[in-house]
Coordinates of C-alpha atoms in Angstrom, one line a residue:
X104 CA -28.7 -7.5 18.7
X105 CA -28.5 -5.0 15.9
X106 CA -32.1 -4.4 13.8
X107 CA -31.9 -5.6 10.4
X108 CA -32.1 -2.5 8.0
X109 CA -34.6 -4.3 5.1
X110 CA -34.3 -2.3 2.0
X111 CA -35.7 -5.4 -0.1
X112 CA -39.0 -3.9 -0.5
X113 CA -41.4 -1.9 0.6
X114 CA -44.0 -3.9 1.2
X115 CA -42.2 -5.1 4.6
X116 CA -43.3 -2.5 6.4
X117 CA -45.4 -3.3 10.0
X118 CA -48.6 -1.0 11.1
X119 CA -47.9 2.0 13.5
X120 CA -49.7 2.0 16.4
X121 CA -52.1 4.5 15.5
X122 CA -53.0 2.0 12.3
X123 CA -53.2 -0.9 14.6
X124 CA -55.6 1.3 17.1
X125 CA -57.6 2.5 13.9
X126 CA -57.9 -1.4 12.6
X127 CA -58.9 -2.7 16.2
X128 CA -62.1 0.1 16.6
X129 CA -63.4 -0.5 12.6
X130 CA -66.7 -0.9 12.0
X131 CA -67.1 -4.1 9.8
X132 CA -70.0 -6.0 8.3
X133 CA -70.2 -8.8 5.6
X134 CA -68.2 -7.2 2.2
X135 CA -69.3 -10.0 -0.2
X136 CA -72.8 -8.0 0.5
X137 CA -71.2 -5.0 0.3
X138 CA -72.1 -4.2 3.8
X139 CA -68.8 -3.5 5.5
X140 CA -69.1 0.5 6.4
X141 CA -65.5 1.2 6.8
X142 CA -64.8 -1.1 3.4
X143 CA -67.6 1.4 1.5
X144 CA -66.0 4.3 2.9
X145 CA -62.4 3.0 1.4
X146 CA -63.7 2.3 -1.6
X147 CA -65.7 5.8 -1.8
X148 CA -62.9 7.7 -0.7
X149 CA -60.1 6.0 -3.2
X150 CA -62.8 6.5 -5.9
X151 CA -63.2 10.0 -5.4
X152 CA -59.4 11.0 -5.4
X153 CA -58.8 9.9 -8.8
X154 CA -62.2 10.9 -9.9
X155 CA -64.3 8.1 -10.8
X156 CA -67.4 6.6 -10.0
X157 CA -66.8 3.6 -7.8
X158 CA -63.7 1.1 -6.5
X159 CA -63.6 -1.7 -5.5
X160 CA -61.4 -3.2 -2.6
X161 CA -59.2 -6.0 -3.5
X162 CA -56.9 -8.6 -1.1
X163 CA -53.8 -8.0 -3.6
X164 CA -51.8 -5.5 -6.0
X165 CA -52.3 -8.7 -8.3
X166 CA -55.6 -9.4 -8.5
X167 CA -56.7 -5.8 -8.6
X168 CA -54.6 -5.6 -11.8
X169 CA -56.1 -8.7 -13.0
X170 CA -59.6 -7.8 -12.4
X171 CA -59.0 -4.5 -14.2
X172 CA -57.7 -6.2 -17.5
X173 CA -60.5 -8.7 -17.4
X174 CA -62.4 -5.6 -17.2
X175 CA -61.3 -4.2 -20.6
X176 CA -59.6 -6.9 -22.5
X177 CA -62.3 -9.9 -23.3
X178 CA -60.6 -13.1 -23.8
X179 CA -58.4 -14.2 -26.1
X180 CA -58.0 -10.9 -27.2
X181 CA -55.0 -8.5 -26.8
X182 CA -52.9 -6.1 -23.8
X183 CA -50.0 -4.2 -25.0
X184 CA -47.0 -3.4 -22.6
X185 CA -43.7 -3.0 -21.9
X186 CA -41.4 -6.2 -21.2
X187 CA -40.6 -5.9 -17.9
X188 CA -44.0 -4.7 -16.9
X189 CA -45.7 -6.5 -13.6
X190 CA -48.9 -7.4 -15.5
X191 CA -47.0 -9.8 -17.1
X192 CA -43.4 -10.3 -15.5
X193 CA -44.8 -10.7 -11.4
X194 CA -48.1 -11.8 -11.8
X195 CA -47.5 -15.2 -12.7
X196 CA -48.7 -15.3 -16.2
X197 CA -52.8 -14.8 -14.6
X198 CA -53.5 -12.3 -17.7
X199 CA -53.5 -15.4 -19.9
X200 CA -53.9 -18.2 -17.0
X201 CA -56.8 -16.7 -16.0
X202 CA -58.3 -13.9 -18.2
X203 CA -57.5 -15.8 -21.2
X204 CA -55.5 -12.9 -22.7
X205 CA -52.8 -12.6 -25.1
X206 CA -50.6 -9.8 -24.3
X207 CA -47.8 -8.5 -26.5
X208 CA -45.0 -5.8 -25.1
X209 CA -42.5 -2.9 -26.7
X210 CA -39.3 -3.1 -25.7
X211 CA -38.5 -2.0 -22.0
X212 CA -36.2 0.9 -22.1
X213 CA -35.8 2.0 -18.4
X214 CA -39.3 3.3 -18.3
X215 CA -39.2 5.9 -21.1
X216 CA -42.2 4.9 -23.5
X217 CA -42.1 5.7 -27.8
X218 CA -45.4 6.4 -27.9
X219 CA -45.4 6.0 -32.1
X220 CA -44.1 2.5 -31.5
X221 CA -46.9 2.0 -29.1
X222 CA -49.5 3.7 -31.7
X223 CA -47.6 1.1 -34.6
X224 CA -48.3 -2.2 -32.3
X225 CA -52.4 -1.6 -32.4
X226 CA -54.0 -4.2 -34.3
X227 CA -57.4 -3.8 -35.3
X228 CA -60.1 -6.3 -35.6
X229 CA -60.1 -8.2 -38.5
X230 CA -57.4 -10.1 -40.5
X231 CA -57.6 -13.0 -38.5
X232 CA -55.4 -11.1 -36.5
X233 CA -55.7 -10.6 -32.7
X234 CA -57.2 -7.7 -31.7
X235 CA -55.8 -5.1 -29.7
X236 CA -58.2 -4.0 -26.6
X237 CA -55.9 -2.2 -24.0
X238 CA -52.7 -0.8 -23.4
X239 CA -51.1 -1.1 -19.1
X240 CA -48.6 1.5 -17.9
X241 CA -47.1 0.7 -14.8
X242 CA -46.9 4.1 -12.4
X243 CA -44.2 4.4 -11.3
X244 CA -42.1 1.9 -12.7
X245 CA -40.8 -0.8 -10.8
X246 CA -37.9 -2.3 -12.8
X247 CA -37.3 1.1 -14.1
X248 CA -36.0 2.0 -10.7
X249 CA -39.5 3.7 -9.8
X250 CA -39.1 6.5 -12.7
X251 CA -42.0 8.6 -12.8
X252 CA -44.0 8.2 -16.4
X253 CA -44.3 11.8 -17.4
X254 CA -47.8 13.5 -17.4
X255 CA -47.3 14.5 -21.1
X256 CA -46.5 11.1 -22.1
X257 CA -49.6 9.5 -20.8
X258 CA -51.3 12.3 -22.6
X259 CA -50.1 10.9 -26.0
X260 CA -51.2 7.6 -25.0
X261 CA -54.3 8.0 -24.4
X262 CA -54.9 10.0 -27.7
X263 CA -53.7 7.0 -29.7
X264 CA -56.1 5.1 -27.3
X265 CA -58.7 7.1 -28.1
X266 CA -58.1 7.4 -31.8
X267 CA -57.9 3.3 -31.9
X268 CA -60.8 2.8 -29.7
X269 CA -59.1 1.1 -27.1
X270 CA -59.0 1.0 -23.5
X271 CA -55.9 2.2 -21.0
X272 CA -55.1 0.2 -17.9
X273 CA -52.8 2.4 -14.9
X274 CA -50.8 -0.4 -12.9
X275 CA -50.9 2.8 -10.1
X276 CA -49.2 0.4 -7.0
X277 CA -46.7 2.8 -6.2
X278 CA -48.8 6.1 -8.3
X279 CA -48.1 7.4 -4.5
X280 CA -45.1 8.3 -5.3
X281 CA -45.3 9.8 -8.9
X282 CA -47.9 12.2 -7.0
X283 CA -45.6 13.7 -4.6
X284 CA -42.6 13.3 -6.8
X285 CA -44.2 15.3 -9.6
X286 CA -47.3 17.0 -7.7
X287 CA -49.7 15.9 -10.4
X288 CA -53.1 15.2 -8.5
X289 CA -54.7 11.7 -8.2
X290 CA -57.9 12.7 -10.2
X291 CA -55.4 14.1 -13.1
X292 CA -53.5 10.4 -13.8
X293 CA -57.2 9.2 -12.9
X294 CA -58.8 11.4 -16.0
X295 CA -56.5 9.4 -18.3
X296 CA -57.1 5.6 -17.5
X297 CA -60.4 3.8 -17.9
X298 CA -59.4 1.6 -15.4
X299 CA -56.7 1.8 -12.4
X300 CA -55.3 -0.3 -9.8
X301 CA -53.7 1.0 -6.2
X302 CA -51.8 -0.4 -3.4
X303 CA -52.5 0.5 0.3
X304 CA -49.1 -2.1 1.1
X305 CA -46.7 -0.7 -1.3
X306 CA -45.1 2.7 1.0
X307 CA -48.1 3.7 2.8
X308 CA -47.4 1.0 5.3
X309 CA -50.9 -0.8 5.2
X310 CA -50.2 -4.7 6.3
X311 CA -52.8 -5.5 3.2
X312 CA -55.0 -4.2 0.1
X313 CA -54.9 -3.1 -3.1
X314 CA -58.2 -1.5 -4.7
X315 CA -59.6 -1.4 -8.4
X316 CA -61.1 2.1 -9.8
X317 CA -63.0 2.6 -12.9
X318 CA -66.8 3.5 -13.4
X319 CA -69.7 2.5 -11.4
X320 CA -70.5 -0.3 -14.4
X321 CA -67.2 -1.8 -14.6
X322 CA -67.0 -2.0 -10.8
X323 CA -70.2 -4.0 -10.4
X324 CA -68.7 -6.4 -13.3
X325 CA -65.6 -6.5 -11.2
X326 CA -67.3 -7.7 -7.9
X327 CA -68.5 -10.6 -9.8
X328 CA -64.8 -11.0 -11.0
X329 CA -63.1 -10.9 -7.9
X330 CA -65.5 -13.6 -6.1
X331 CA -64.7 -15.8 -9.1
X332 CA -60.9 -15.1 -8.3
X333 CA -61.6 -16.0 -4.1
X334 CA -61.4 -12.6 -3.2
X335 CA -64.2 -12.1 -1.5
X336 CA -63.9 -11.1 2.1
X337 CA -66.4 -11.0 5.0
X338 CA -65.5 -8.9 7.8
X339 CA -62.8 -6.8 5.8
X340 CA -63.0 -3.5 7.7
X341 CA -60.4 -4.4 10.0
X342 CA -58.2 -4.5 6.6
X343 CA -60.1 -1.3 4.9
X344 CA -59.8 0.8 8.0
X345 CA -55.5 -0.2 7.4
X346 CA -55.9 2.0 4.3
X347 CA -57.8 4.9 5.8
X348 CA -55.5 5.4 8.1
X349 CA -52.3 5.3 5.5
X350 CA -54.2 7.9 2.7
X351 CA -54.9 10.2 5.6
X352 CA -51.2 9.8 7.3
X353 CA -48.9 8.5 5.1
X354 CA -49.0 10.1 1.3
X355 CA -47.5 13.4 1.5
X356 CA -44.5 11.8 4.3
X357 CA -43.3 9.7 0.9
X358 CA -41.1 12.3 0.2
X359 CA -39.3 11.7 3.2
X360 CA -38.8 8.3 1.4
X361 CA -37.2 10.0 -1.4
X362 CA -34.7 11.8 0.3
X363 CA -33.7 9.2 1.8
X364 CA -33.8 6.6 -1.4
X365 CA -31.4 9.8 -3.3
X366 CA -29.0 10.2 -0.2
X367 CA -28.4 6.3 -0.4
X368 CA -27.9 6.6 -4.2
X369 CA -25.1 9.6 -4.0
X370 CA -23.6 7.4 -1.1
X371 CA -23.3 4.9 -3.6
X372 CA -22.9 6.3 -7.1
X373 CA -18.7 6.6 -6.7
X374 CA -18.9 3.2 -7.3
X375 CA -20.7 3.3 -10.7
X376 CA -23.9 1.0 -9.9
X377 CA -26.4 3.7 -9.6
X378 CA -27.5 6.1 -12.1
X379 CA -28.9 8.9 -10.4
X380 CA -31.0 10.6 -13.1
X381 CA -33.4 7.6 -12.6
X382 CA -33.4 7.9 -8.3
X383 CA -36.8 10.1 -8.1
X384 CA -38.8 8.5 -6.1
X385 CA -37.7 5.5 -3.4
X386 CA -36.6 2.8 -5.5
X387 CA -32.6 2.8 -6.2
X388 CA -31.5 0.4 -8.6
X389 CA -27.8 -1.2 -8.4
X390 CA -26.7 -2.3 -11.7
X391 CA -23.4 -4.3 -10.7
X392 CA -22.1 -5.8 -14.8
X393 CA -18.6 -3.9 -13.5
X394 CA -18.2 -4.4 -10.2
X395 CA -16.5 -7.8 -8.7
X396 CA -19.6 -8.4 -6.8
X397 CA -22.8 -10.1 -8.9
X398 CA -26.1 -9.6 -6.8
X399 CA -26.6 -12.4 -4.9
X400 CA -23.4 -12.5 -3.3
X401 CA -23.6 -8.9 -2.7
X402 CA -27.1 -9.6 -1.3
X403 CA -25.9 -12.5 0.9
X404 CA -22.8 -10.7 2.5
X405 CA -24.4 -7.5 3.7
X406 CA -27.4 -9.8 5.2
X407 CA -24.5 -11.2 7.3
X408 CA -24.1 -7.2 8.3
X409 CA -27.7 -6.9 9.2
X410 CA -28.8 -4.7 5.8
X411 CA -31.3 -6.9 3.7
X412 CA -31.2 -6.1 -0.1
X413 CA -32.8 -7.4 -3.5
X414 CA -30.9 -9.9 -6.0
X415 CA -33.4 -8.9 -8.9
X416 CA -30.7 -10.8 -11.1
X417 CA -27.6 -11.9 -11.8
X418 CA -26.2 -8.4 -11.8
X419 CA -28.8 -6.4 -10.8
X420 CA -30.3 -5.2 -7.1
X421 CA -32.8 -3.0 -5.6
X422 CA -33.1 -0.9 -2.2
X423 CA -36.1 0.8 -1.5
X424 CA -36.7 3.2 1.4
X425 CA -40.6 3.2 3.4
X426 CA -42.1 3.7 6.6
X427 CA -39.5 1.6 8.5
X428 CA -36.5 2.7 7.4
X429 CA -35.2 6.3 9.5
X430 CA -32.0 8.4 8.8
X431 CA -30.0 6.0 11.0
X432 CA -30.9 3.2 8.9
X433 CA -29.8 4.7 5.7
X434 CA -26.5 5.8 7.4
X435 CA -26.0 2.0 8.6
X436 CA -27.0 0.8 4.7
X437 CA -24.5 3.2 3.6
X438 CA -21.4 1.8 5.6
X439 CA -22.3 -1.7 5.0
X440 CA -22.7 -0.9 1.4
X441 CA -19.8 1.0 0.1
X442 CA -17.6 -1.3 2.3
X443 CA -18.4 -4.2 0.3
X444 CA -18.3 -2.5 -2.9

C-alpha cells in the first residue's frame, strides 16, 4: 500500500522516537499547582528565548491566543486586525464568545500591513466610541501563504502602539519559521509584543501545546484565565517534555521544510497557481480562479492518488511541508500534482 503524502497541514505530524522516549521518562507533577518540573522548565525555557519574564503552557494554539487578548483587551472593548487573521477567522468567534471583545480588521492584502491605515483605525476612549486596546499580527501568516511580516514593519507598529497607548498581541504559531527564514532571534520579535502566543504542534512535530509569553504579572492573570477556559492540566509533563524535545531538535531543521515547500512551488508554478514571491517559508498557496480544476475536486482526486491537500475554498488550496514529509514525498506530490493540473 502506498503512504499517503499529507500536505494538508502541519499539524499532522506524529512524534519521533526520540520525542516519544523523552515524553515516556518526564518528570511530572500536578500543573494546576504549578508543580510539574518538566512543565516549569517549558515554560522557563520558552520565556527566556523571547525575553520575557514568564509563560505559561497552554493545551491549544487557540486558547493561548485567547488568553493573551483577554490579557490586554478588557471586555467589550476593542482588537484591531487583518480579515483573514486566525484570532478571528479559526478561532470560532471566542474573542467575542468568550472575552467579550469587539474586534475590527484592515483589509487582508496577502500579509503586507499599511501601517498608516493601522495608525488611522485607533480609536481613543471617549465619544461613546469603542475603545481601541490592542492590535494582533499573525507571524507568519497563514492565509498569506506563510509570508514572513518584516522586522521593520513590526517596528512601525509598535511605535503607533506606543504613541496610542495600546497593547500589541504576536499570533507567533508558526514564528518558527519567520526565525529561520529571516534569522531574526526569538527575543528580537519578543522585544516588540507585550504579549505572544507559540505553537509546539505547528512544524516542530510536538503531538500537543501551544504556550502564552508576556510578563510575570500578566502570566499569573493568565493562569487564572486558562482554568476558567478548562485548560488546566494535571500531570502535563508528559506533554511539556513533547516541546523540549522539538525546541532543542527541530527549529533550525525547518529550513529543510522550506526547501522542500519552494521546490514543490517551482514544480508547480508553470501552471500559474502559485506565486512564488510569497513561497518563503513552508506554506504554498494554490490559487486555482484559472485553472479547470476548483479546490475541492482537485483535493478529492489526488486523495484517490495518495497525496492529501487543503480545499481552503472554492478556488483556493494549501500544501505545507513538516517533519513527515522527505524528498520522496515531495517528488510523489509533484507527479500527482502537475498530472492533474
Amino acid at each position: 500500500m502506498t503512504q499517503l503524502v499529507d500536505l494538508r497541514s502541519d499539524t499532522v505530524t506524529k512524534p519521533t522516537a526520540p520525542m516519544r522516549a523523552a515524553m515516556a521518562a518526564a518528570e511530572v507533577g500536578d500543573d494546576v499547582y504549578a508543580e510539574d518540573p518538566t512543565v516549569n522548565a517549558l515554560e522557563r525555557k520558552v520565556a527566556a528565548m523571547f525575553g520575557h519574564e514568564a509563560a505559561l503552557f497552554a493545551p491549544t494554539g487557540s486558547m493561548a491566543n485567547q488568553i493573551a487578548l483577554q490579557l490586554i483587551v478588557p471586555p467589550a472593548q476593542e482588537l484591531l486586525c487583518d480579515a483573514n487573521a486566525h484570532v478571528v477567522t479559526y478561532e470560532i468567534g471566542a474573542a467575542a464568545a468568550i472575552g467579550g471583545i469587539s474586534s475590527r480588521t484592515w483589509p487582508f492584502a496577502a500579509g503586507a500591513i499599511d501601517v498608516e491605515q493601522v495608525a488611522s483605525m485607533i480609536r481613543p476612549d471617549g465619544y461613546h466610541a469603542v475603545p481601541t486596546r490592542a492590535i494582533a499580527v499573525e507571524q507568519t501568516h497563514n492565509m498569506a501563504g506563510g509570508v514572513v511580516i518584516g522586522l521593520e514593519t513590526l517596528r512601525a507598529l509598535r511605535e503607533v502602539a506606543d504613541t496610542a497607548g495600546i497593547a500589541m498581541h504576536c499570533d507567533g504559531a508558526r514564528i518558527w519559521h519567520a526565525h529561520i527564514a529571516d534569522g531574526v532571534p526569538p527575543a528580537e520579535y519578543g522585544a516588540l509584543f507585550d504579549t505572544l502566543s507559540v505553537c509546539l504542534s505547528k512544524g516542530l512535530g510536538a503531538p500537543v501545546g501551544s504556550l502564552v509569553v508576556g510578563s510575570a504579572e500578566k502570566i499569573a492573570k493568565a493562569r487564572w484565565i486558562r482554568k476558567r477556559m478548562g485548560g488546566g492540566m494535571r500531570q502535563a509533563g508528559i506533554l511539556a517534555a513533547a516541546g523540549v524535545y522539538a525546541l532543542d531538535n527541530h527549529v533550525e531543521r525547518l529550513a529543510e521544510d522550506h526547501v522542500r515547500a519552494r521546490r514543490l512551488a517551482e514544480a508547480l508554478a508553470p501552471f500559474g497557481v502559485v506565486d512564488l514571491d510569497r513561497v518563503r517559508t513552508n506554506l504554498v498557496i494554490l490559487d486555482l480562479a484559472k485553472t479547470a480544476l476548483d479546490a475541492p475536486t482537485l483535493a478529492a482526486r489526488a486523495r484517490e492518488q495518495g497525496v492529501l491537500v487543503s480545499a481552503l475554498g472554492p478556488r483556493t488550496g494549501r500544501l505545507i511541508t513538516h517533519l513527515d514529509i522527505d524528498d520522496a514525498a515531495i517528488d510523489r506530490a509533484i507527479d500527482v500534482l502537475t498530472s492533474l493540473l
